Amino acid sequence: MNSTLAVLINVPMLLFIYVMMYFTQALSGKRQFYGVSLNSDYFTKKEFRDLDKKFKLLLTIGFIAFEVITLVSIYVFKAYISSSIVPILGFCIYQFIVFIYIHNKVKALKQDLSLEISDLELEKTKVILDTDFINEKNRIIKKYSILFLAPFIITILVAIYVATQYNSMPDVIPTHWGFSGDPDAFSQKSFFSVFGIIFMSIGIGIIIYISSVNSLKTRAKLSSDNIDESKKAHLNYLNKIAVTFFILNISMQVLFINILIATVNASSLNTYIVLASTLLLVVSSIYQTYLYYKSPSKYKTAVYSVDDNDDNWIFGSIYNNPNDPSLFVQKRFGVGWTVNIGSVKGKVVFFSPFILIIVVLFITFNM
């Protein structure tokens, strides 16, 4: 890697993270303001608007500082690899600290203003139970749960094939591939180097599958204003979001299969497959973000539920409710879903990615 390539990769990456965080509150719906449940009529109240501006100002200052750190790392210290990790990781930690700071300010402001304003809190409407709607929702979830398995099973079969070819593989195998698809890093064949890739592919596949299925299972909050229209909107949303998960699953598994085949053959990656899969990942992620933004459960008129209670959230971003059977709930700040760590299963799912990263790093440094 040279300085030009390092700049072309790292500077846009930081910019992308900055832009996403800058507009995160705008994408968070009409029920929470910086992770705090709040009547959206007051989102534009001066005190809350000032805190929004403060978040964006602090975020911008941090972005500029870490862009400078990135450029210094590249041009002064020639630390091309470190410049891809340290500034981005540092900026992510920084923006999370800024979010917690603003979240606590919003929470305190809400508490102070609630003495004067009676309707700051979300309206605690009654939960709507509709068996026909629940049955149709479960039918959609079951259908896509089976479809999500198909690409994952193919990846497992390819992984098993790679494992059976261990003895016939060359003594030196590729461990990294450049933009051209050609291998640019190698290691001696060993149990760690081969089965580490297999373990990583299957492990990430399991996490993707569990996340996809349980994201579809998240609580649907019907609108009390027009129940029939709300049911149609929810089912339409569920079908569309399920399709994006299916495309994401296929794209990720195809990438894993490409890597596994290139490993066993000690060959280059198929660049056409990489480009096509990456394009599908990007397009489906963008469309999923749009669908999430339009989610009926994020409307102001959606019924109140247990995950709207501020007491069940840590820093407005980590859901902790042992009395809620849901494994996943929609995020309060940003786009996507988060795990309910109130149960043992939730804790396992929450920490699994971190454990996988540690294992992969251990394998990498033992190659």
Tab-separated table of C-alpha atoms in Angstrom:
chain	number	residue	atom	x	y	z
A	1	MET	CA	0.000	0.000	0.000
A	2	ASN	CA	1.229	3.506	-0.822
A	3	SER	CA	0.226	6.943	0.501
A	4	THR	CA	-2.173	7.699	-2.364
A	5	LEU	CA	-4.061	4.424	-1.917
A	6	ALA	CA	-4.157	4.875	1.870
A	7	VAL	CA	-5.688	8.351	1.467
A	8	LEU	CA	-8.225	7.137	-1.107
A	9	ILE	CA	-9.376	4.414	1.296
A	10	ASN	CA	-9.210	6.015	4.744
A	11	VAL	CA	-10.301	9.623	4.162
A	12	PRO	CA	-13.595	8.672	2.418
A	13	MET	CA	-14.237	6.015	5.067
A	14	LEU	CA	-14.033	8.581	7.861
A	15	LEU	CA	-16.197	10.946	5.820
A	16	PHE	CA	-18.809	8.217	5.342
A	17	ILE	CA	-18.941	7.494	9.103
A	18	TYR	CA	-19.204	11.218	9.826
A	19	VAL	CA	-22.069	11.783	7.364
A	20	MET	CA	-23.980	8.751	8.672
A	21	MET	CA	-23.646	9.929	12.276
A	22	TYR	CA	-24.512	13.524	11.347
A	23	PHE	CA	-27.901	12.438	10.007
A	24	THR	CA	-28.514	9.562	12.434
A	25	GLN	CA	-31.142	11.386	14.487
A	26	ALA	CA	-33.034	12.289	11.321
A	27	LEU	CA	-33.157	8.575	10.461
A	28	SER	CA	-34.269	7.518	13.943
A	29	GLY	CA	-38.000	8.115	13.502
A	30	LYS	CA	-40.532	10.148	15.450
A	31	ARG	CA	-40.458	8.414	18.825
A	32	GLN	CA	-37.002	8.978	20.297
A	33	PHE	CA	-34.651	11.940	20.384
A	34	TYR	CA	-31.019	10.933	20.926
A	35	GLY	CA	-32.161	7.692	22.535
A	36	VAL	CA	-34.794	9.290	24.786
A	37	SER	CA	-38.536	8.697	24.311
A	38	LEU	CA	-40.081	12.040	23.436
A	39	ASN	CA	-43.207	13.437	21.837
A	40	SER	CA	-41.975	14.444	18.364
A	41	ASP	CA	-43.937	17.706	18.607
A	42	TYR	CA	-41.092	18.912	20.844
A	43	PHE	CA	-38.163	17.788	18.647
A	44	THR	CA	-38.002	21.351	17.294
A	45	LYS	CA	-38.267	23.046	20.674
A	46	LYS	CA	-35.285	25.407	21.070
A	47	GLU	CA	-33.700	23.565	23.984
A	48	PHE	CA	-33.738	20.222	22.174
A	49	ARG	CA	-32.713	21.792	18.875
A	50	ASP	CA	-29.702	23.387	20.577
A	51	LEU	CA	-28.580	19.973	21.844
A	52	ASP	CA	-28.925	18.583	18.324
A	53	LYS	CA	-26.698	21.396	17.033
A	54	LYS	CA	-24.195	20.747	19.836
A	55	PHE	CA	-23.967	17.069	18.909
A	56	LYS	CA	-23.299	17.944	15.269
A	57	LEU	CA	-20.704	20.568	16.229
A	58	LEU	CA	-18.787	18.176	18.495
A	59	LEU	CA	-19.053	15.478	15.837
A	60	THR	CA	-17.641	17.821	13.194
A	61	ILE	CA	-14.732	18.865	15.435
A	62	GLY	CA	-13.899	15.211	16.052
A	63	PHE	CA	-14.147	14.390	12.354
A	64	ILE	CA	-11.677	17.144	11.418
A	65	ALA	CA	-9.286	16.084	14.191
A	66	PHE	CA	-9.280	12.419	13.142
A	67	GLU	CA	-8.905	13.296	9.459
A	68	VAL	CA	-5.776	15.262	10.424
A	69	ILE	CA	-4.532	12.273	12.454
A	70	THR	CA	-5.133	10.044	9.416
A	71	LEU	CA	-3.148	12.311	7.078
A	72	VAL	CA	-0.297	12.661	9.582
A	73	SER	CA	-0.180	8.863	9.993
A	74	ILE	CA	0.050	8.435	6.235
A	75	TYR	CA	2.389	11.224	5.142
A	76	VAL	CA	4.572	11.732	8.228
A	77	PHE	CA	4.816	8.290	9.831
A	78	LYS	CA	4.112	6.222	6.679
A	79	ALA	CA	1.878	4.041	8.873
A	80	TYR	CA	-0.417	2.890	6.095
A	81	ILE	CA	-1.931	-0.063	7.935
A	82	SER	CA	-2.354	1.781	11.239
A	83	SER	CA	-3.991	4.690	9.428
A	84	SER	CA	-6.711	2.265	8.343
A	85	ILE	CA	-7.465	1.199	11.905
A	86	VAL	CA	-6.514	3.679	14.640
A	87	PRO	CA	-8.226	6.897	13.379
A	88	ILE	CA	-11.431	5.098	12.352
A	89	LEU	CA	-11.638	3.161	15.620
A	90	GLY	CA	-10.803	6.329	17.565
A	91	PHE	CA	-13.477	8.343	15.759
A	92	CYS	CA	-16.097	5.650	16.409
A	93	ILE	CA	-15.279	5.664	20.129
A	94	TYR	CA	-15.282	9.472	20.157
A	95	GLN	CA	-18.699	9.767	18.483
A	96	PHE	CA	-20.165	7.220	20.925
A	97	ILE	CA	-18.875	9.261	23.880
A	98	VAL	CA	-20.377	12.406	22.339
A	99	PHE	CA	-23.686	10.585	21.859
A	100	ILE	CA	-23.768	9.474	25.524
A	101	TYR	CA	-23.043	13.064	26.590
A	102	ILE	CA	-25.898	14.485	24.488
A	103	HIS	CA	-28.205	11.605	25.458
A	104	ASN	CA	-27.739	12.391	29.150
A	105	LYS	CA	-28.344	16.091	28.456
A	106	VAL	CA	-31.585	15.307	26.596
A	107	LYS	CA	-32.719	12.990	29.387
A	108	ALA	CA	-32.064	15.644	32.047
A	109	LEU	CA	-33.764	18.347	29.961
A	110	LYS	CA	-36.829	16.148	29.474
A	111	GLN	CA	-37.044	15.562	33.206
A	112	ASP	CA	-36.806	19.304	33.933
A	113	LEU	CA	-39.351	20.314	31.295
A	114	SER	CA	-41.803	17.590	32.328
A	115	LEU	CA	-42.573	19.698	35.413
A	116	GLU	CA	-44.056	22.327	33.096
A	117	ILE	CA	-45.134	20.311	30.046
A	118	SER	CA	-47.495	17.377	30.583
A	119	ASP	CA	-47.261	15.716	27.171
A	120	LEU	CA	-43.495	15.428	26.690
A	121	GLU	CA	-43.683	11.654	27.062
A	122	LEU	CA	-44.983	9.365	24.328
A	123	GLU	CA	-48.683	8.670	24.676
A	124	LYS	CA	-49.128	5.351	26.471
A	125	THR	CA	-51.736	3.811	24.219
A	126	LYS	CA	-53.113	0.298	24.701
A	127	VAL	CA	-51.364	-2.584	22.961
A	128	ILE	CA	-53.265	-3.857	19.908
A	129	LEU	CA	-53.443	-7.642	19.466
A	130	ASP	CA	-54.734	-8.961	16.140
A	131	THR	CA	-54.461	-12.741	15.661
A	132	ASP	CA	-54.891	-12.571	11.872
A	133	PHE	CA	-52.081	-10.056	11.636
A	134	ILE	CA	-49.844	-12.093	13.952
A	135	ASN	CA	-50.482	-15.279	11.944
A	136	GLU	CA	-49.645	-13.557	8.652
A	137	LYS	CA	-46.515	-12.034	10.152
A	138	ASN	CA	-45.396	-15.455	11.429
A	139	ARG	CA	-46.044	-16.982	8.002
A	140	ILE	CA	-43.751	-14.410	6.352
A	141	ILE	CA	-41.054	-14.946	8.980
A	142	LYS	CA	-41.207	-18.734	8.578
A	143	LYS	CA	-40.915	-18.487	4.779
A	144	TYR	CA	-37.848	-16.269	4.876
A	145	SER	CA	-36.265	-18.202	7.748
A	146	ILE	CA	-36.117	-21.179	5.383
A	147	LEU	CA	-34.905	-19.072	2.441
A	148	PHE	CA	-32.127	-17.534	4.565
A	149	LEU	CA	-30.819	-21.038	5.273
A	150	ALA	CA	-30.179	-21.898	1.620
A	151	PRO	CA	-27.053	-19.749	0.976
A	152	PHE	CA	-25.710	-20.550	4.451
A	153	ILE	CA	-26.012	-24.310	3.846
A	154	ILE	CA	-24.118	-23.930	0.546
A	155	THR	CA	-21.332	-22.110	2.404
A	156	ILE	CA	-21.147	-24.956	4.954
A	157	LEU	CA	-20.898	-27.523	2.158
A	158	VAL	CA	-18.064	-25.557	0.499
A	159	ALA	CA	-16.353	-25.231	3.907
A	160	ILE	CA	-16.562	-29.002	4.390
A	161	TYR	CA	-15.073	-29.492	0.926
A	162	VAL	CA	-12.176	-27.141	1.787
A	163	ALA	CA	-11.560	-29.078	5.007
A	164	THR	CA	-11.398	-32.392	3.106
A	165	GLN	CA	-8.833	-30.906	0.686
A	166	TYR	CA	-6.443	-29.900	3.475
A	167	ASN	CA	-3.784	-32.520	2.667
A	168	SER	CA	-3.753	-31.716	-1.063
A	169	MET	CA	-3.459	-27.948	-0.591
A	170	PRO	CA	-0.073	-26.305	-1.332
A	171	ASP	CA	2.291	-25.622	1.567
A	172	VAL	CA	1.870	-21.858	1.114
A	173	ILE	CA	-1.672	-20.439	0.882
A	174	PRO	CA	-3.013	-16.899	0.342
A	175	THR	CA	-4.460	-15.077	3.349
A	176	HIS	CA	-5.287	-11.712	1.772
A	177	TRP	CA	-6.203	-10.462	-1.684
A	178	GLY	CA	-5.750	-6.987	-3.201
A	179	PHE	CA	-8.167	-4.891	-5.243
A	180	SER	CA	-7.164	-6.745	-8.397
A	181	GLY	CA	-8.206	-10.052	-6.806
A	182	ASP	CA	-4.637	-11.328	-6.751
A	183	PRO	CA	-3.255	-12.613	-3.438
A	184	ASP	CA	-0.869	-10.156	-1.758
A	185	ALA	CA	-0.252	-11.928	1.559
A	186	PHE	CA	0.603	-15.557	2.244
A	187	SER	CA	1.260	-17.931	5.108
A	188	GLN	CA	2.386	-21.485	5.641
A	189	LYS	CA	-0.462	-23.963	5.502
A	190	SER	CA	-1.453	-24.925	9.004
A	191	PHE	CA	-4.486	-25.966	10.965
A	192	PHE	CA	-4.953	-22.370	12.121
A	193	SER	CA	-4.554	-20.733	8.713
A	194	VAL	CA	-6.999	-23.063	6.914
A	195	PHE	CA	-9.579	-23.831	9.562
A	196	GLY	CA	-9.472	-20.232	10.794
A	197	ILE	CA	-10.994	-19.102	7.494
A	198	ILE	CA	-13.533	-21.928	7.661
A	199	PHE	CA	-14.452	-21.054	11.250
A	200	MET	CA	-14.759	-17.349	10.393
A	201	SER	CA	-17.013	-18.013	7.372
A	202	ILE	CA	-19.353	-20.305	9.268
A	203	GLY	CA	-19.319	-18.153	12.427
A	204	ILE	CA	-20.210	-14.956	10.590
A	205	GLY	CA	-22.830	-16.889	8.609
A	206	ILE	CA	-24.501	-18.032	11.833
A	207	ILE	CA	-24.510	-14.487	13.232
A	208	ILE	CA	-25.979	-13.105	9.989
A	209	TYR	CA	-28.708	-15.769	9.950
A	210	ILE	CA	-29.704	-15.255	13.601
A	211	SER	CA	-29.672	-11.470	13.181
A	212	SER	CA	-31.754	-11.577	9.990
A	213	VAL	CA	-34.459	-13.871	11.371
A	214	ASN	CA	-34.760	-12.135	14.736
A	215	SER	CA	-34.824	-8.685	13.130
A	216	LEU	CA	-37.947	-9.796	11.270
A	217	LYS	CA	-39.415	-10.991	14.579
A	218	THR	CA	-39.132	-7.576	16.221
A	219	ARG	CA	-42.283	-6.110	17.691
A	220	ALA	CA	-44.712	-4.566	15.179
A	221	LYS	CA	-46.360	-1.464	16.630
A	222	LEU	CA	-49.710	-0.943	14.953
A	223	SER	CA	-51.223	2.514	14.729
A	224	SER	CA	-54.384	3.112	16.743
A	225	ASP	CA	-55.543	5.744	14.225
A	226	ASN	CA	-56.211	3.308	11.377
A	227	ILE	CA	-55.612	-0.315	12.318
A	228	ASP	CA	-56.424	-1.866	8.916
A	229	GLU	CA	-54.110	0.458	7.012
A	230	SER	CA	-51.446	-0.002	9.670
A	231	LYS	CA	-51.599	-3.809	9.306
A	232	LYS	CA	-51.171	-3.545	5.534
A	233	ALA	CA	-48.250	-1.137	5.955
A	234	HIS	CA	-46.530	-3.428	8.463
A	235	LEU	CA	-46.894	-6.566	6.329
A	236	ASN	CA	-45.703	-4.704	3.233
A	237	TYR	CA	-42.701	-3.400	5.198
A	238	LEU	CA	-41.938	-6.877	6.559
A	239	ASN	CA	-41.952	-8.455	3.087
A	240	LYS	CA	-39.673	-5.774	1.634
A	241	ILE	CA	-37.224	-5.772	4.549
A	242	ALA	CA	-37.090	-9.594	4.377
A	243	VAL	CA	-36.104	-9.407	0.691
A	244	THR	CA	-33.216	-7.057	1.549
A	245	PHE	CA	-32.032	-9.476	4.244
A	246	PHE	CA	-32.203	-12.329	1.724
A	247	ILE	CA	-30.078	-10.381	-0.770
A	248	LEU	CA	-27.608	-9.449	1.971
A	249	ASN	CA	-27.383	-13.112	3.024
A	250	ILE	CA	-26.726	-14.288	-0.534
A	251	SER	CA	-24.130	-11.563	-1.171
A	252	MET	CA	-22.200	-12.291	2.026
A	253	GLN	CA	-22.239	-16.059	1.532
A	254	VAL	CA	-21.079	-15.718	-2.096
A	255	LEU	CA	-18.126	-13.632	-0.885
A	256	PHE	CA	-17.270	-16.285	1.717
A	257	ILE	CA	-17.487	-19.062	-0.887
A	258	ASN	CA	-15.233	-17.065	-3.225
A	259	ILE	CA	-12.622	-16.730	-0.459
A	260	LEU	CA	-12.845	-20.414	0.497
A	261	ILE	CA	-12.375	-21.569	-3.106
A	262	ALA	CA	-9.466	-19.169	-3.640
A	263	THR	CA	-7.879	-20.493	-0.459
A	264	VAL	CA	-8.118	-24.172	-1.350
A	265	ASN	CA	-6.819	-23.509	-4.884
A	266	ALA	CA	-4.203	-20.945	-3.768
A	267	SER	CA	-5.594	-18.721	-6.501
A	268	SER	CA	-6.941	-15.234	-7.140
A	269	LEU	CA	-10.434	-14.152	-6.196
A	270	ASN	CA	-13.001	-13.900	-8.964
A	271	THR	CA	-13.195	-10.100	-9.264
A	272	TYR	CA	-16.513	-10.199	-11.117
A	273	ILE	CA	-18.093	-12.104	-8.242
A	274	VAL	CA	-16.521	-9.736	-5.700
A	275	LEU	CA	-17.753	-6.626	-7.545
A	276	ALA	CA	-21.256	-8.024	-8.105
A	277	SER	CA	-21.602	-9.170	-4.472
A	278	THR	CA	-20.264	-5.873	-3.126
A	279	LEU	CA	-22.630	-3.886	-5.341
A	280	LEU	CA	-25.580	-5.957	-4.143
A	281	LEU	CA	-24.481	-5.446	-0.529
A	282	VAL	CA	-24.291	-1.675	-0.950
A	283	VAL	CA	-27.561	-1.296	-2.878
A	284	SER	CA	-29.559	-3.589	-0.578
A	285	SER	CA	-28.087	-1.875	2.529
A	286	ILE	CA	-29.098	1.554	1.232
A	287	TYR	CA	-32.595	0.337	0.381
A	288	GLN	CA	-32.902	-1.371	3.766
A	289	THR	CA	-31.929	1.905	5.450
A	290	TYR	CA	-34.682	3.684	3.504
A	291	LEU	CA	-37.237	1.006	4.457
A	292	TYR	CA	-36.220	1.198	8.101
A	293	TYR	CA	-36.604	4.977	8.035
A	294	LYS	CA	-40.159	4.466	6.732
A	295	SER	CA	-40.931	1.688	9.229
A	296	PRO	CA	-44.519	1.978	10.568
A	297	SER	CA	-43.222	1.127	14.049
A	298	LYS	CA	-41.255	4.397	14.083
A	299	TYR	CA	-44.345	6.555	13.471
A	300	LYS	CA	-45.546	8.909	16.159
A	301	THR	CA	-48.973	7.192	16.125
A	302	ALA	CA	-47.546	3.689	16.766
A	303	VAL	CA	-48.753	2.092	19.986
A	304	TYR	CA	-46.649	2.358	23.124
A	305	SER	CA	-44.704	-0.773	24.112
A	306	VAL	CA	-42.172	-1.869	26.731
A	307	ASP	CA	-39.176	-0.906	24.573
A	308	ASP	CA	-40.422	2.704	24.596
A	309	ASN	CA	-39.704	2.870	28.329
A	310	ASP	CA	-36.456	4.797	28.985
A	311	ASP	CA	-35.781	2.718	32.099
A	312	ASN	CA	-35.158	-0.380	29.953
A	313	TRP	CA	-32.254	1.219	28.072
A	314	ILE	CA	-28.611	1.789	28.989
A	315	PHE	CA	-27.319	5.055	27.482
A	316	GLY	CA	-30.306	4.964	25.117
A	317	SER	CA	-28.545	2.383	22.957
A	318	ILE	CA	-28.378	-0.948	24.848
A	319	TYR	CA	-31.707	-2.659	25.564
A	320	ASN	CA	-31.843	-4.536	28.881
A	321	ASN	CA	-35.245	-5.926	29.781
A	322	PRO	CA	-35.411	-9.438	31.334
A	323	ASN	CA	-39.233	-9.282	31.200
A	324	ASP	CA	-39.337	-8.834	27.409
A	325	PRO	CA	-39.111	-12.128	25.459
A	326	SER	CA	-37.956	-10.279	22.326
A	327	LEU	CA	-34.369	-11.103	21.348
A	328	PHE	CA	-34.086	-8.079	19.035
A	329	VAL	CA	-35.729	-4.655	19.134
A	330	GLN	CA	-35.442	-1.643	16.873
A	331	LYS	CA	-32.676	0.806	17.733
A	332	ARG	CA	-33.564	4.090	19.370
A	333	PHE	CA	-30.762	6.035	17.748
A	334	GLY	CA	-29.906	5.161	14.192
A	335	VAL	CA	-30.899	2.500	11.709
A	336	GLY	CA	-31.155	-1.194	12.500
A	337	TRP	CA	-31.822	-3.509	15.401
A	338	THR	CA	-30.169	-4.205	18.722
A	339	VAL	CA	-30.083	-7.200	21.076
A	340	ASN	CA	-32.017	-7.466	24.319
A	341	ILE	CA	-29.229	-8.340	26.762
A	342	GLY	CA	-31.752	-8.962	29.533
A	343	SER	CA	-31.781	-12.696	28.772
A	344	VAL	CA	-29.023	-15.302	28.665
A	345	LYS	CA	-29.674	-15.865	24.956
A	346	GLY	CA	-29.430	-12.127	24.355
A	347	LYS	CA	-26.089	-11.913	26.133
A	348	VAL	CA	-24.742	-14.803	24.038
A	349	VAL	CA	-25.830	-13.139	20.793
A	350	PHE	CA	-24.529	-9.742	21.942
A	351	PHE	CA	-21.039	-11.000	22.805
A	352	SER	CA	-20.708	-13.549	19.965
A	353	PRO	CA	-19.284	-11.077	17.418
A	354	PHE	CA	-16.656	-9.904	19.917
A	355	ILE	CA	-15.679	-13.497	20.724
A	356	LEU	CA	-15.461	-14.274	16.994
A	357	ILE	CA	-13.189	-11.265	16.416
A	358	ILE	CA	-10.895	-12.324	19.281
A	359	VAL	CA	-10.685	-15.883	17.931
A	360	VAL	CA	-9.961	-14.678	14.384
A	361	LEU	CA	-7.244	-12.299	15.667
A	362	PHE	CA	-5.731	-15.118	17.715
A	363	ILE	CA	-5.674	-17.370	14.656
A	364	THR	CA	-4.247	-14.582	12.493
A	365	PHE	CA	-1.348	-13.880	14.854
A	366	ASN	CA	-0.598	-17.596	15.175
A	367	MET	CA	-0.294	-18.192	11.426
